Amino acid sequence: MRLPLVAAMLTVLVSGSAHAVNVYDDNGTQLNIFGRLEGGFYNKQANRTRDHNQKSKASVEGEARIGVSASSTIVTNIKAVAFGEWEVSSESSDNDRFDTRYAYTGFDLCQYGTLVFGQGDTARYITVGMNDVFEHYGDNSNSYWELGGRQEGQIMYVNAVGGYTFGFSYQTPRDNMAHHLHRDTLTVQDLDVNAGYAAAMAYNWQDGLLESLAFSLSYDWYDFHKSPAGDRHGFSAGLSYGHLNDGIYTSFVYSRDKYQREDHHMSGFEGVLGYTMDNGLGATLGYGYYGYENRKREVSEITSQVAYHFSPAFMTYFEGRFGLGRIDFPTEETRQHASYMINVQYNF
């Protein structure tokens, strides 16, 4: 999550980026454009993960994102809102393909929340997003990203009242949303979603001794039509303190997930600790674990980042993911390889 604490999800739904450039503002209608460009060195394993190509080598790569957010007043306290963001990689990767990250439109109902339709984060992100603090890695100790995270065909609602944030999302039918490795039979299965929903709540302490502390709970359920693994339900609980890129920030998220026809639950936890100084230099370290039957490890990794912000818009950073021990999926005693990158990034 790129903004402080979980209530920032409401800000993203309505306005998008803190660096957005206003290009039109007249008679209650606003249009903003935002984006980012980055380039740098990726080691061989980082490129393999990025390109899904086992022949990838270490190289210098780049990518760009462009986004637009718009709003227009319909009547007093009701606005029409729209938001879209797309990403394209450099020539040696997927240069011919723009990947849609967000694409939704709907209504800003003022104190009654925001209701949008399209592609975006599910409500469970309010919790798991507490650990989404790295540029590329981390936040793997749960089932949230299995369907892509930012899912198509959703109805999404979020509202912030006082220190509380409430979210609900409903998933409409969608074929081939993901591939799932059945953990008992070790066979890969397509996941066709017949329906699904997610619900979450969070509370941010805004003053007193607990100021900057946040707590969140979330739950999701998906009906995977004709999948041999059956339906899936998941639960997450998270706790965070501080503000990202402003002094200390730390968070911890626990998740538990279950497929109906798999014998055991998956359990995971992830903790993050970071500190950013007034001069723009910051460091963040995280550890994540995700396991089946509490014995077979699917994720066991350390994620680290050291970044320097020359300005609010321009930064350079090192980020790495380092496996801790061996994992047991897709095969037992699988050796892990280190992935890392050194990038420069400009946001507008």
Coordinates of C-alpha atoms in Angstrom, one line a residue, residues 112-285:
Y112 CA -21.9 7.5 2.3
G113 CA -18.8 6.1 0.6
T114 CA -17.7 5.2 -2.9
L115 CA -19.4 2.6 -5.2
V116 CA -17.5 1.6 -8.4
F117 CA -17.7 -1.1 -11.0
G118 CA -14.9 -2.7 -13.0
Q119 CA -11.4 -3.9 -12.2
G120 CA -9.7 -3.1 -8.9
D121 CA -8.6 -4.3 -5.5
T122 CA -11.0 -6.5 -3.5
A123 CA -12.0 -5.6 0.0
R124 CA -9.5 -8.0 1.4
Y125 CA -6.7 -5.7 0.3
I126 CA -7.6 -3.4 3.1
T127 CA -5.9 -5.9 5.4
V128 CA -3.2 -7.6 3.2
G129 CA -2.3 -4.2 1.8
M130 CA -0.7 -3.3 5.1
N131 CA 2.3 -5.3 3.9
D132 CA 2.3 -4.2 0.3
V133 CA 5.1 -1.7 0.9
F134 CA 7.7 -2.9 -1.5
E135 CA 7.9 -1.8 -5.2
H136 CA 8.0 -5.4 -6.6
Y137 CA 8.2 -8.1 -3.9
G138 CA 6.7 -9.1 -0.6
D139 CA 3.1 -9.6 0.5
N140 CA 3.1 -13.3 -0.7
S141 CA 2.0 -15.0 2.5
N142 CA -1.7 -15.3 1.6
S143 CA -4.0 -16.3 -1.2
Y144 CA -5.0 -12.8 -2.2
W145 CA -2.8 -12.5 -5.3
E146 CA -3.8 -16.0 -6.7
L147 CA -6.6 -14.4 -8.7
G148 CA -4.5 -11.4 -9.7
G149 CA -5.3 -9.1 -6.8
R150 CA -6.8 -6.4 -9.0
Q151 CA -9.6 -8.5 -10.3
E152 CA -11.9 -7.8 -13.3
G153 CA -15.7 -7.8 -13.2
Q154 CA -16.2 -6.5 -9.6
I155 CA -18.6 -4.3 -7.7
M156 CA -16.6 -2.5 -5.0
Y157 CA -17.7 -0.3 -2.1
V158 CA -15.6 1.4 0.5
N159 CA -16.4 4.0 3.1
A160 CA -14.4 5.8 5.9
V161 CA -16.3 7.0 9.0
G162 CA -14.2 8.6 11.7
G163 CA -11.4 6.2 12.3
Y164 CA -13.2 3.2 10.7
T165 CA -12.9 1.9 7.2
F166 CA -15.4 -0.6 5.7
G167 CA -15.1 -2.4 2.4
F168 CA -17.1 -4.9 0.4
S169 CA -16.6 -6.3 -3.0
Y170 CA -18.5 -8.8 -5.2
Q171 CA -17.0 -10.8 -8.0
T172 CA -19.2 -11.6 -11.0
P173 CA -18.6 -14.8 -13.1
R174 CA -15.2 -14.9 -14.9
D175 CA -13.5 -17.8 -16.7
N176 CA -9.8 -18.6 -16.5
M177 CA -8.9 -16.2 -13.8
A178 CA -5.9 -18.2 -12.6
H179 CA -4.2 -21.6 -12.4
H180 CA -4.2 -23.5 -9.1
L181 CA -1.8 -26.2 -8.0
H182 CA -3.8 -28.7 -6.1
R183 CA -1.7 -29.4 -3.0
D184 CA -2.7 -33.0 -2.5
T185 CA -2.7 -34.3 -6.1
L186 CA 0.0 -31.8 -7.4
T187 CA -2.0 -31.2 -10.5
V188 CA -2.6 -27.8 -12.1
Q189 CA -6.2 -26.7 -12.5
D190 CA -7.9 -23.7 -14.2
L191 CA -10.0 -21.6 -11.9
D192 CA -13.3 -20.4 -13.3
V193 CA -15.1 -18.1 -10.8
N194 CA -18.9 -18.4 -10.6
A195 CA -19.2 -15.8 -7.8
G196 CA -17.3 -14.4 -4.9
Y197 CA -17.2 -11.7 -2.3
A198 CA -14.9 -10.1 0.2
A199 CA -15.6 -8.0 3.3
A200 CA -13.2 -6.0 5.5
M201 CA -13.1 -3.5 8.3
A202 CA -10.2 -1.5 9.8
Y203 CA -9.8 1.0 12.5
N204 CA -7.1 3.8 12.6
W205 CA -6.4 5.4 16.0
Q206 CA -6.1 9.1 15.1
D207 CA -5.0 10.6 18.5
G208 CA -3.9 9.7 22.0
L209 CA -1.4 7.1 23.0
L210 CA -2.3 4.8 20.1
E211 CA -2.1 7.4 17.4
S212 CA -0.9 5.9 14.0
L213 CA -1.9 2.4 15.1
A214 CA -4.3 0.5 12.7
F215 CA -6.0 -2.8 13.0
S216 CA -7.9 -4.7 10.3
L217 CA -9.9 -7.9 9.6
S218 CA -11.0 -9.3 6.3
Y219 CA -12.7 -12.4 4.8
D220 CA -13.3 -13.6 1.3
W221 CA -15.1 -16.6 -0.4
Y222 CA -15.0 -17.8 -4.0
D223 CA -17.2 -20.3 -5.8
F224 CA -14.8 -21.9 -8.4
H225 CA -17.2 -23.5 -10.9
K226 CA -16.4 -27.1 -11.5
S227 CA -12.9 -26.9 -10.0
P228 CA -11.7 -30.2 -8.4
A229 CA -10.3 -28.1 -5.5
G230 CA -13.7 -26.8 -4.7
D231 CA -14.6 -23.4 -3.2
R232 CA -12.1 -21.3 -1.4
H233 CA -12.4 -19.1 1.7
G234 CA -9.8 -17.0 3.4
F235 CA -9.3 -14.8 6.4
S236 CA -6.7 -12.2 7.3
A237 CA -5.9 -10.1 10.3
G238 CA -3.5 -7.2 10.3
L239 CA -1.8 -4.6 12.5
S240 CA 0.3 -1.7 11.5
Y241 CA 1.9 1.3 13.1
G242 CA 3.3 4.5 11.6
H243 CA 3.3 6.0 8.1
L244 CA 5.1 4.6 5.1
N245 CA 8.1 6.8 4.0
D246 CA 7.7 9.0 7.0
G247 CA 9.6 7.8 10.1
I248 CA 8.9 4.4 11.3
Y249 CA 6.5 1.9 9.7
T250 CA 5.8 -1.6 10.8
S251 CA 3.1 -4.1 10.1
F252 CA 2.1 -7.8 10.7
V253 CA -0.5 -9.8 8.8
Y254 CA -1.7 -13.3 9.5
S255 CA -3.8 -15.2 6.9
R256 CA -5.5 -18.6 6.8
D257 CA -7.0 -20.1 3.6
K258 CA -8.8 -23.3 2.7
Y259 CA -9.9 -25.0 -0.5
Q260 CA -13.0 -27.1 0.0
R261 CA -11.6 -30.4 -1.4
E262 CA -8.0 -30.0 -0.2
D263 CA -7.2 -31.8 3.0
H264 CA -5.6 -29.0 5.0
H265 CA -5.5 -25.3 5.5
M266 CA -2.8 -22.9 4.2
S267 CA -1.5 -20.6 6.9
G268 CA 0.8 -17.6 6.5
F269 CA 2.2 -14.6 8.3
E270 CA 4.4 -11.7 7.2
G271 CA 6.0 -8.9 9.1
V272 CA 7.5 -5.6 7.9
L273 CA 9.7 -3.0 9.6
G274 CA 11.0 0.1 7.9
Y275 CA 12.3 3.6 8.8
T276 CA 12.7 6.6 6.6
M277 CA 14.8 9.6 7.7
D278 CA 14.1 13.3 7.1
N279 CA 16.8 13.4 4.4
G280 CA 14.9 10.8 2.3
L281 CA 17.0 7.8 3.0
G282 CA 15.0 4.7 4.1
A283 CA 15.3 1.0 4.6
T284 CA 12.6 -1.7 4.9
L285 CA 12.9 -5.4 5.8

